[in-house]
Short mmCIF file of C-alpha atoms in Angstrom, two decimals:
data_model
loop_
_atom_site.label_atom_id
_atom_site.label_comp_id
_atom_site.label_asym_id
_atom_site.label_seq_id
_atom_site.Cartn_x
_atom_site.Cartn_y
_atom_site.Cartn_z
CA MET A 1442 0.04 -0.19 0.53
CA SER A 1443 2.72 2.21 0.70
CA LEU A 1444 4.31 1.09 -2.05
CA GLN A 1445 1.33 2.50 -4.56
CA ARG A 1446 1.27 5.69 -2.10
CA THR A 1447 4.81 6.58 -3.10
CA PHE A 1448 4.14 5.98 -6.69
CA VAL A 1449 1.15 8.48 -6.69
CA PHE A 1450 3.18 10.89 -4.71
CA LEU A 1451 5.64 10.53 -7.64
CA ALA A 1452 3.52 11.07 -11.00
CA VAL A 1453 1.80 14.13 -8.89
CA LEU A 1454 5.30 15.71 -8.54
CA SER A 1455 5.86 14.67 -12.65
CA ILE A 1456 2.43 16.40 -13.59
CA LEU A 1457 3.16 19.76 -11.08
CA PRO A 1458 5.84 21.34 -13.66
CA LEU A 1459 3.65 20.60 -16.86
CA LEU A 1460 0.66 22.77 -15.40
CA GLY A 1461 3.23 25.76 -14.27
CA MET A 1462 4.84 25.49 -17.98
CA PHE A 1463 1.09 25.26 -18.75
CA SER A 1464 0.08 28.08 -17.19
CA PHE A 1465 3.12 30.49 -17.71
CA VAL A 1466 2.15 29.26 -21.39
CA TRP A 1467 -1.37 31.20 -21.51
CA ARG A 1468 -0.05 33.62 -19.46
CA HIS A 1469 1.74 35.24 -21.85
CA TRP A 1470 0.35 33.49 -25.49
CA ARG A 1471 -3.34 35.01 -24.73
CA PRO A 1472 -1.91 38.99 -24.61
CA TYR A 1473 -0.05 37.77 -28.03
CA GLN A 1474 -3.20 36.16 -29.53
CA GLN A 1475 -5.50 39.63 -28.27
CA SER A 1476 -2.74 42.10 -30.08
CA GLN A 1477 -2.94 39.91 -32.99
CA GLU A 1478 -6.50 40.07 -33.16
CA ARG A 1479 -5.95 44.07 -32.66
CA SER A 1480 -3.86 43.55 -35.43
CA GLY A 1481 -5.95 41.58 -37.42
CA TYR A 1482 -9.06 44.65 -36.92
CA ARG A 1483 -6.20 46.99 -38.07
CA LYS A 1484 -5.26 45.58 -41.55
CA ALA A 1485 -8.70 45.15 -42.21
CA MET A 1486 -9.91 48.44 -41.37
CA SER A 1487 -6.68 49.31 -43.75
CA ALA A 1488 -7.94 47.94 -46.25
CA ILE A 1489 -11.25 49.34 -46.15
CA GLU A 1490 -9.32 52.79 -46.91
CA ARG A 1491 -7.20 51.50 -49.05
CA ARG A 1492 -10.53 50.56 -51.30
CA LEU A 1493 -11.98 54.13 -50.63
CA LEU A 1494 -9.42 55.42 -51.71
CA LEU A 1495 -9.19 53.46 -54.99
CA ASP A 1496 -12.57 53.95 -55.41
CA SER A 1497 -12.62 56.58 -58.34
CA ASN A 1498 -15.67 57.59 -59.47
CA GLY A 1499 -17.32 57.09 -55.98
CA SER A 1500 -20.43 54.86 -56.85
CA SER A 1501 -19.48 51.59 -55.48
CA SER A 1502 -17.61 53.27 -52.29
CA LEU A 1503 -19.51 51.00 -50.38
CA LEU A 1504 -19.50 47.83 -52.09
CA TYR A 1505 -16.30 47.85 -51.50
CA ALA A 1506 -16.28 48.92 -47.99
CA THR A 1507 -18.67 46.18 -47.46
CA GLN A 1508 -16.57 43.75 -49.45
CA ALA A 1509 -13.57 44.26 -47.68
CA LEU A 1510 -14.72 43.94 -44.33
CA LYS A 1511 -16.42 40.72 -44.62
CA ALA A 1512 -13.34 39.18 -46.44
CA SER A 1513 -11.38 39.67 -43.00
CA SER A 1514 -12.38 36.71 -40.54
CA ALA A 1515 -9.31 38.55 -38.24
CA ALA A 1516 -11.77 41.71 -38.40
CA THR A 1517 -15.59 39.88 -38.18
CA GLU A 1518 -14.14 37.87 -34.99
CA VAL A 1519 -12.55 41.12 -33.11
CA LEU A 1520 -16.19 42.94 -33.57
CA ASN A 1521 -17.58 40.67 -31.87
CA VAL A 1522 -15.48 40.08 -28.83
CA LYS A 1523 -17.04 40.13 -25.27
CA GLY A 1524 -20.27 40.85 -28.08
CA GLU A 1525 -19.00 43.97 -28.97
CA LYS A 1526 -19.73 45.92 -32.10
CA ARG A 1527 -16.97 48.18 -32.63
CA THR A 1528 -16.77 50.65 -35.34
CA PRO A 1529 -13.07 52.44 -36.47
CA SER A 1530 -12.60 55.50 -34.72
CA LYS A 1531 -11.50 56.82 -37.88
CA VAL A 1532 -12.34 55.79 -40.86
CA THR A 1533 -11.20 57.16 -44.44
CA SER A 1534 -14.36 58.89 -46.41
CA ALA A 1535 -16.04 56.73 -48.79
CA LYS A 1536 -17.07 59.73 -50.29
CA THR A 1537 -15.11 61.02 -53.15
CA GLY A 1538 -12.71 63.92 -53.77
CA SER A 1539 -9.61 65.12 -53.06
CA ASP A 1540 -8.89 65.35 -49.28
CA VAL A 1541 -7.31 68.11 -49.91
CA THR A 1542 -9.90 70.53 -51.50
CA LYS A 1543 -13.43 68.55 -50.18
CA PHE A 1544 -14.28 71.57 -47.74
CA ASN A 1545 -12.84 74.81 -49.56
CA VAL A 1546 -16.05 75.70 -50.56
CA THR A 1547 -17.93 74.38 -47.38
CA SER A 1548 -19.81 77.67 -46.38
CA THR A 1549 -22.68 75.98 -43.71
CA LEU A 1550 -22.55 73.84 -40.98
CA VAL A 1551 -26.39 72.06 -40.31
CA LEU A 1552 -27.71 71.45 -36.29
CA PHE A 1553 -30.95 69.88 -34.84
CA ILE A 1554 -32.86 71.51 -32.26
CA GLY A 1555 -36.35 69.90 -31.08
CA TYR A 1556 -37.57 66.87 -29.22
CA PRO A 1557 -37.13 63.11 -29.09
CA ARG A 1558 -38.82 60.99 -31.49
CA SER A 1559 -39.95 63.94 -33.80
CA GLY A 1560 -38.32 63.19 -37.05
CA HIS A 1561 -34.57 64.33 -36.50
CA THR A 1562 -33.79 60.66 -38.16
CA LEU A 1563 -35.18 60.72 -41.32
CA ILE A 1564 -34.51 64.41 -42.02
CA SER A 1565 -31.09 64.02 -41.47
CA SER A 1566 -30.80 60.95 -43.45
CA LEU A 1567 -32.32 62.51 -46.60
CA LEU A 1568 -29.81 65.66 -46.07
CA ASP A 1569 -26.73 63.12 -46.36
CA ALA A 1570 -27.97 61.70 -49.68
CA HIS A 1571 -27.66 65.38 -50.99
CA PRO A 1572 -24.25 65.39 -53.57
CA HIS A 1573 -22.59 68.09 -51.40
CA VAL A 1574 -23.71 67.40 -48.14
CA ALA A 1575 -22.63 65.06 -45.26
CA ILE A 1576 -24.72 64.58 -41.60
CA ALA A 1577 -22.93 63.50 -38.48
CA ASN A 1578 -25.64 61.56 -36.34
CA GLU A 1579 -25.62 62.35 -32.48
CA TYR A 1580 -21.46 63.15 -32.30
CA LYS A 1581 -22.02 66.42 -29.89
CA LEU A 1582 -20.45 68.95 -31.64
CA LEU A 1583 -21.62 71.71 -29.31
CA HIS A 1584 -20.54 69.41 -26.36
CA ARG A 1585 -17.29 68.16 -27.80
CA TRP A 1586 -16.28 71.67 -28.77
CA MET A 1587 -15.99 72.76 -25.26
CA ASP A 1588 -12.90 70.34 -24.25
CA PHE A 1589 -11.34 70.68 -28.28
CA SER A 1590 -8.01 72.10 -28.04
CA ALA A 1591 -7.03 74.70 -30.45
CA LYS A 1592 -5.23 72.18 -32.60
CA GLN A 1593 -8.76 70.82 -33.27
CA ARG A 1594 -10.88 73.26 -33.13
CA THR A 1595 -10.43 73.81 -37.22
CA ARG A 1596 -12.37 73.16 -40.48
CA GLN A 1597 -9.46 70.29 -41.69
CA TYR A 1598 -10.33 68.35 -38.25
CA ILE A 1599 -14.68 69.59 -37.02
CA PHE A 1600 -15.36 68.21 -41.00
CA ASN A 1601 -13.68 65.23 -41.39
CA GLU A 1602 -14.86 64.02 -37.96
CA LEU A 1603 -18.74 64.84 -39.13
CA LEU A 1604 -17.69 63.41 -42.15
CA ASN A 1605 -16.98 60.01 -40.76
CA ASP A 1606 -19.13 60.05 -38.72
CA SER A 1607 -21.90 59.75 -42.48
CA VAL A 1608 -19.51 57.19 -43.55
CA ARG A 1609 -19.65 55.52 -40.62
CA GLN A 1610 -23.42 55.90 -40.74
CA SER A 1611 -23.60 54.50 -44.25
CA MET A 1612 -21.77 51.31 -43.42
CA PHE A 1613 -23.40 50.48 -39.94
CA GLY A 1614 -26.01 52.68 -38.96
CA TYR A 1615 -29.56 53.35 -39.77
CA ARG A 1616 -28.74 54.96 -43.37
CA SER A 1617 -27.28 51.86 -44.21
CA ALA A 1618 -28.55 49.71 -47.52
CA THR A 1619 -26.82 46.05 -45.33
CA VAL A 1620 -27.42 46.27 -42.02
CA ASN A 1621 -30.68 45.30 -41.29
CA HIS A 1622 -33.07 47.99 -39.00
CA THR A 1623 -36.65 48.45 -38.23
CA PHE A 1624 -36.25 51.40 -40.20
CA ASN A 1625 -34.23 51.61 -42.99
CA TYR A 1626 -33.32 55.66 -43.22
CA ALA A 1627 -30.89 55.42 -46.67
CA VAL A 1628 -31.98 56.84 -49.73
CA PRO A 1629 -31.86 54.45 -53.27
CA ASN A 1630 -28.66 55.79 -55.70
CA GLN A 1631 -28.15 58.57 -53.93
CA TRP A 1632 -24.75 60.00 -51.69
CA ASN A 1633 -25.77 58.40 -48.19
CA GLY A 1634 -21.97 57.65 -47.09
CA ARG A 1635 -20.45 59.65 -50.00
CA TYR A 1636 -20.29 62.61 -51.78
CA ASP A 1637 -19.62 64.48 -55.17
CA LYS A 1638 -16.02 66.30 -55.77
CA PHE A 1639 -16.81 69.01 -52.79
CA LEU A 1640 -19.08 69.44 -49.90
CA GLU A 1641 -21.20 72.71 -49.18
CA ILE A 1642 -22.80 71.70 -45.90
CA VAL A 1643 -21.95 69.11 -42.73
CA GLY A 1644 -23.80 69.25 -39.84
CA ASP A 1645 -24.63 67.05 -37.19
CA LYS A 1646 -28.44 65.59 -35.73
CA HIS A 1647 -28.55 65.94 -32.02
CA GLY A 1648 -31.67 67.65 -31.65
CA PRO A 1649 -33.09 67.45 -27.76
CA GLN A 1650 -29.08 67.55 -26.36
CA THR A 1651 -28.79 70.68 -29.16
CA THR A 1652 -31.23 72.37 -26.46
CA LYS A 1653 -30.66 71.71 -24.32
CA PHE A 1654 -27.37 72.89 -24.13
CA LEU A 1655 -28.44 75.95 -25.28
CA GLU A 1656 -30.79 76.30 -23.09
CA ASP A 1657 -27.57 78.60 -20.83
CA PRO A 1658 -27.69 81.92 -22.73
CA LYS A 1659 -24.07 81.60 -22.02
CA HIS A 1660 -23.68 78.96 -24.88
CA TRP A 1661 -24.98 80.81 -27.08
CA SER A 1662 -21.55 82.41 -27.62
CA THR A 1663 -20.07 78.48 -28.81
CA VAL A 1664 -22.48 79.00 -31.93
CA THR A 1665 -20.75 82.19 -33.46
CA GLU A 1666 -16.92 80.70 -32.11
CA ILE A 1667 -17.87 78.47 -34.16
CA GLU A 1668 -18.89 80.74 -36.62
CA GLU A 1669 -15.73 82.47 -36.60
CA LEU A 1670 -13.05 79.88 -36.08
CA LEU A 1671 -14.44 77.49 -39.05
CA ASN A 1672 -15.67 80.50 -41.53
CA VAL A 1673 -19.44 79.81 -41.52
CA THR A 1674 -23.09 80.00 -40.96
CA VAL A 1675 -24.30 78.12 -38.35
CA ARG A 1676 -28.29 77.14 -39.07
CA PHE A 1677 -30.57 75.45 -37.34
CA LEU A 1678 -33.71 72.87 -38.18
CA HIS A 1679 -35.86 72.22 -35.75
CA VAL A 1680 -38.11 69.28 -36.08
CA ILE A 1681 -41.39 69.94 -34.78
CA ARG A 1682 -44.22 67.10 -34.58
CA ASN A 1683 -47.78 66.79 -33.07
CA PRO A 1684 -46.74 67.03 -29.16
CA LEU A 1685 -49.97 64.59 -28.79
CA ASP A 1686 -48.50 62.12 -30.91
CA ASN A 1687 -45.10 63.43 -29.84
CA ILE A 1688 -45.17 62.85 -25.96
CA ALA A 1689 -46.89 59.47 -26.70
CA THR A 1690 -44.48 58.34 -28.88
CA MET A 1691 -41.48 59.15 -25.53
CA ALA A 1692 -43.32 57.79 -23.15
CA VAL A 1693 -44.46 54.41 -24.96
CA ARG A 1694 -40.55 54.26 -26.28
CA ARG A 1695 -39.25 54.92 -22.28
CA GLN A 1696 -41.27 52.02 -20.80
CA THR A 1697 -41.78 49.71 -23.45
CA ASN A 1698 -41.03 49.48 -28.01
CA ARG A 1699 -42.56 49.37 -31.19
CA THR A 1700 -43.95 46.05 -31.07
CA PHE A 1701 -45.85 47.49 -28.73
CA ILE A 1702 -47.62 50.15 -31.04
CA GLU A 1703 -47.65 47.44 -33.70
CA GLN A 1704 -49.65 45.31 -31.60
CA GLY A 1705 -52.36 48.74 -30.90
CA LYS A 1706 -51.56 48.01 -27.43
CA VAL A 1707 -52.69 51.01 -25.08
CA LEU A 1708 -50.19 52.29 -22.03
CA ASP A 1709 -51.64 53.38 -18.77
CA ASN A 1710 -49.03 55.34 -16.69
CA PHE A 1711 -50.02 58.51 -16.05
CA ASP A 1712 -47.59 59.98 -13.52
CA LEU A 1713 -45.09 58.85 -16.97
CA LEU A 1714 -47.09 60.92 -19.52
CA ARG A 1715 -46.33 63.47 -17.27
CA GLN A 1716 -43.11 62.92 -17.05
CA GLN A 1717 -42.57 62.92 -20.86
CA MET A 1718 -45.44 65.65 -20.94
CA ARG A 1719 -42.64 68.04 -18.72
CA THR A 1720 -39.62 66.95 -20.93
CA TYR A 1721 -41.06 68.04 -23.90
CA PHE A 1722 -42.94 71.79 -22.90
CA HIS A 1723 -39.22 72.08 -21.11
CA LEU A 1724 -37.73 71.98 -24.44
CA SER A 1725 -40.27 73.97 -26.12
CA GLU A 1726 -39.67 76.83 -23.46
CA ILE A 1727 -36.08 77.04 -24.97
CA ASN A 1728 -36.95 76.44 -28.25
CA SER A 1729 -39.49 79.37 -28.15
CA LYS A 1730 -36.18 81.30 -27.36
CA LEU A 1731 -33.86 79.84 -29.40
CA LEU A 1732 -36.12 81.31 -32.43
CA THR A 1733 -35.33 84.90 -31.45
CA LYS A 1734 -31.80 84.07 -31.40
CA LEU A 1735 -30.75 81.66 -34.16
CA LYS A 1736 -31.12 81.09 -37.97
CA VAL A 1737 -33.89 78.61 -37.25
CA LEU A 1738 -36.64 77.24 -40.07
CA ASN A 1739 -39.40 75.43 -38.96
CA ILE A 1740 -39.45 72.22 -40.57
CA TYR A 1741 -43.04 70.03 -39.03
CA SER A 1742 -43.47 66.10 -39.81
CA GLU A 1743 -46.37 66.09 -41.06
CA ASP A 1744 -45.84 68.33 -43.81
CA LEU A 1745 -43.25 65.82 -45.12
CA ILE A 1746 -44.59 62.67 -44.69
CA SER A 1747 -47.76 64.08 -46.52
CA ASN A 1748 -45.86 66.19 -49.16
CA PRO A 1749 -42.03 65.55 -49.43
CA LYS A 1750 -40.81 67.35 -52.47
CA PRO A 1751 -42.48 71.47 -50.99
CA VAL A 1752 -40.86 70.80 -47.62
CA LEU A 1753 -37.16 69.67 -49.17
CA SER A 1754 -37.42 72.59 -51.70
CA THR A 1755 -38.17 74.81 -48.58
CA LEU A 1756 -34.86 73.21 -46.46
CA CYS A 1757 -32.44 73.65 -49.28
CA ARG A 1758 -32.89 76.82 -50.16
CA PHE A 1759 -33.10 77.95 -46.43
CA LEU A 1760 -29.63 76.07 -47.40
CA ASN A 1761 -28.99 77.86 -49.94
CA LEU A 1762 -28.58 74.25 -51.81
CA LYS A 1763 -29.43 73.54 -55.10
CA CYS A 1764 -31.37 69.82 -54.85
CA SER A 1765 -31.61 68.20 -58.17
CA PRO A 1766 -35.58 67.07 -59.19
CA SER A 1767 -34.23 63.55 -59.11
CA TYR A 1768 -32.65 64.34 -55.51
CA LEU A 1769 -36.31 65.56 -54.91
CA SER A 1770 -37.79 62.25 -56.19
CA THR A 1771 -35.90 59.81 -54.74
CA CYS A 1772 -35.99 61.20 -51.03
CA SER A 1773 -39.76 61.91 -51.47
CA SER A 1774 -40.09 57.68 -52.47
CA ILE A 1775 -38.32 56.62 -48.85
CA VAL A 1776 -40.60 58.72 -46.54
CA PHE A 1777 -43.16 56.77 -44.79
CA GLY A 1778 -46.45 56.90 -46.38
CA SER A 1779 -48.74 58.46 -43.41
CA THR A 1780 -48.62 59.49 -40.11
CA SER A 1781 -47.47 57.81 -36.98
CA ASN A 1782 -50.82 58.74 -34.90
CA THR A 1783 -49.12 57.31 -31.74
CA ARG A 1784 -51.42 58.87 -29.26
CA SER A 1785 -53.82 56.55 -29.87
CA ASN A 1786 -51.68 54.19 -27.87
CA VAL A 1787 -51.35 55.93 -24.89
CA GLN A 1788 -54.32 56.81 -22.22
CA TRP A 1789 -54.71 60.26 -21.12
CA THR A 1790 -56.95 62.00 -18.99
CA GLN A 1791 -59.07 64.86 -20.12
CA GLU A 1792 -57.23 67.22 -17.44
CA LEU A 1793 -53.67 66.09 -18.97
CA LYS A 1794 -55.33 66.85 -22.41
CA ASP A 1795 -56.43 70.37 -21.86
CA LEU A 1796 -52.51 70.80 -20.23
CA THR A 1797 -51.24 70.24 -23.15
CA TYR A 1798 -53.49 72.18 -25.13
CA ARG A 1799 -52.56 75.01 -22.79
CA TYR A 1800 -49.68 75.05 -23.89
CA ILE A 1801 -50.07 74.44 -27.28
CA ASP A 1802 -52.02 77.55 -27.03
CA LYS A 1803 -48.20 79.08 -25.53
CA HIS A 1804 -46.33 78.98 -28.10
CA GLN A 1805 -46.64 80.42 -31.99
CA PHE A 1806 -44.78 77.32 -33.47
CA LEU A 1807 -47.70 74.55 -31.91
CA ARG A 1808 -51.15 76.80 -32.23
CA ARG A 1809 -51.59 75.22 -35.82
CA TYR A 1810 -52.00 72.00 -33.59
CA ARG A 1811 -54.79 73.29 -31.34
CA SER A 1812 -57.49 71.51 -33.31
CA HIS A 1813 -55.70 68.23 -33.99
#
């Protein structure tokens, strides 16, 4: 028996060095493997950038980019590490034109003010489809501006940042023709993620947060500073939707998702409804002041949906932008067929309805909804 115990003891002793060696190799191999994965991702993104730069006519830029991404299994692995979907911090423009001259005639910066769930995403996507416009999606320019260094507060840096975000949105976001979303905002046969030789307008869609930022009058000077340092005119788009539907959508999406509306269910949560009413009308108070201080165009979501071309034409005139019949027609084709009557998906008390109409009557830009 003692001989057997001795044999087992010696066997365990002989295995211990092997276990230690395995532990040593794993500790050193795993970081190396991760660095190789990151290297593979960087190489894949470099391949995308090379494809984009080599594409001279611009018509297939996004296709080339997608092919380059799919061609790299290393990139695919890294994109899914820890279940996270990563996007590159900098993507070379998928739009065509010289890096040196593309911003030479850029004269307008477009920003959005407004409310959650009012239609900013659709309008920003339609604008981004123009051959001489690039609109970022929630880049938070005004907020970031406060932290930018003097070297970053330049036309080249800021405009490239907005342009790169426009490209990312067209590859991976709501404007992608290949990514599956509930609503797809890609405009077929137009210029989402690309531009033709030069850009006249760049912008950032971040409506409610821009409104909140500009609530402090001290921040109004930020707009003037941007205009002076970047040599542009800053113009704002105020997207407005029927407050009853807008507030109802805010409440529903705060508690649940779109399928709730699609299934015809009714939300019965008066506390949540009051909370969203306060948010909406606080934003409307701020926007009412901004309308007198800034260069702002009111865009009514219902008008855009019911008759897109006149609204888009007005938008183009406001931005001093030439819009071709082809652009107007194609953009109009992706606009939803009818407005969403979300107020019917929320239970209202007569008190809450009356309170909403009193607020509507308070602001001139909302008074068209008094009888709705």
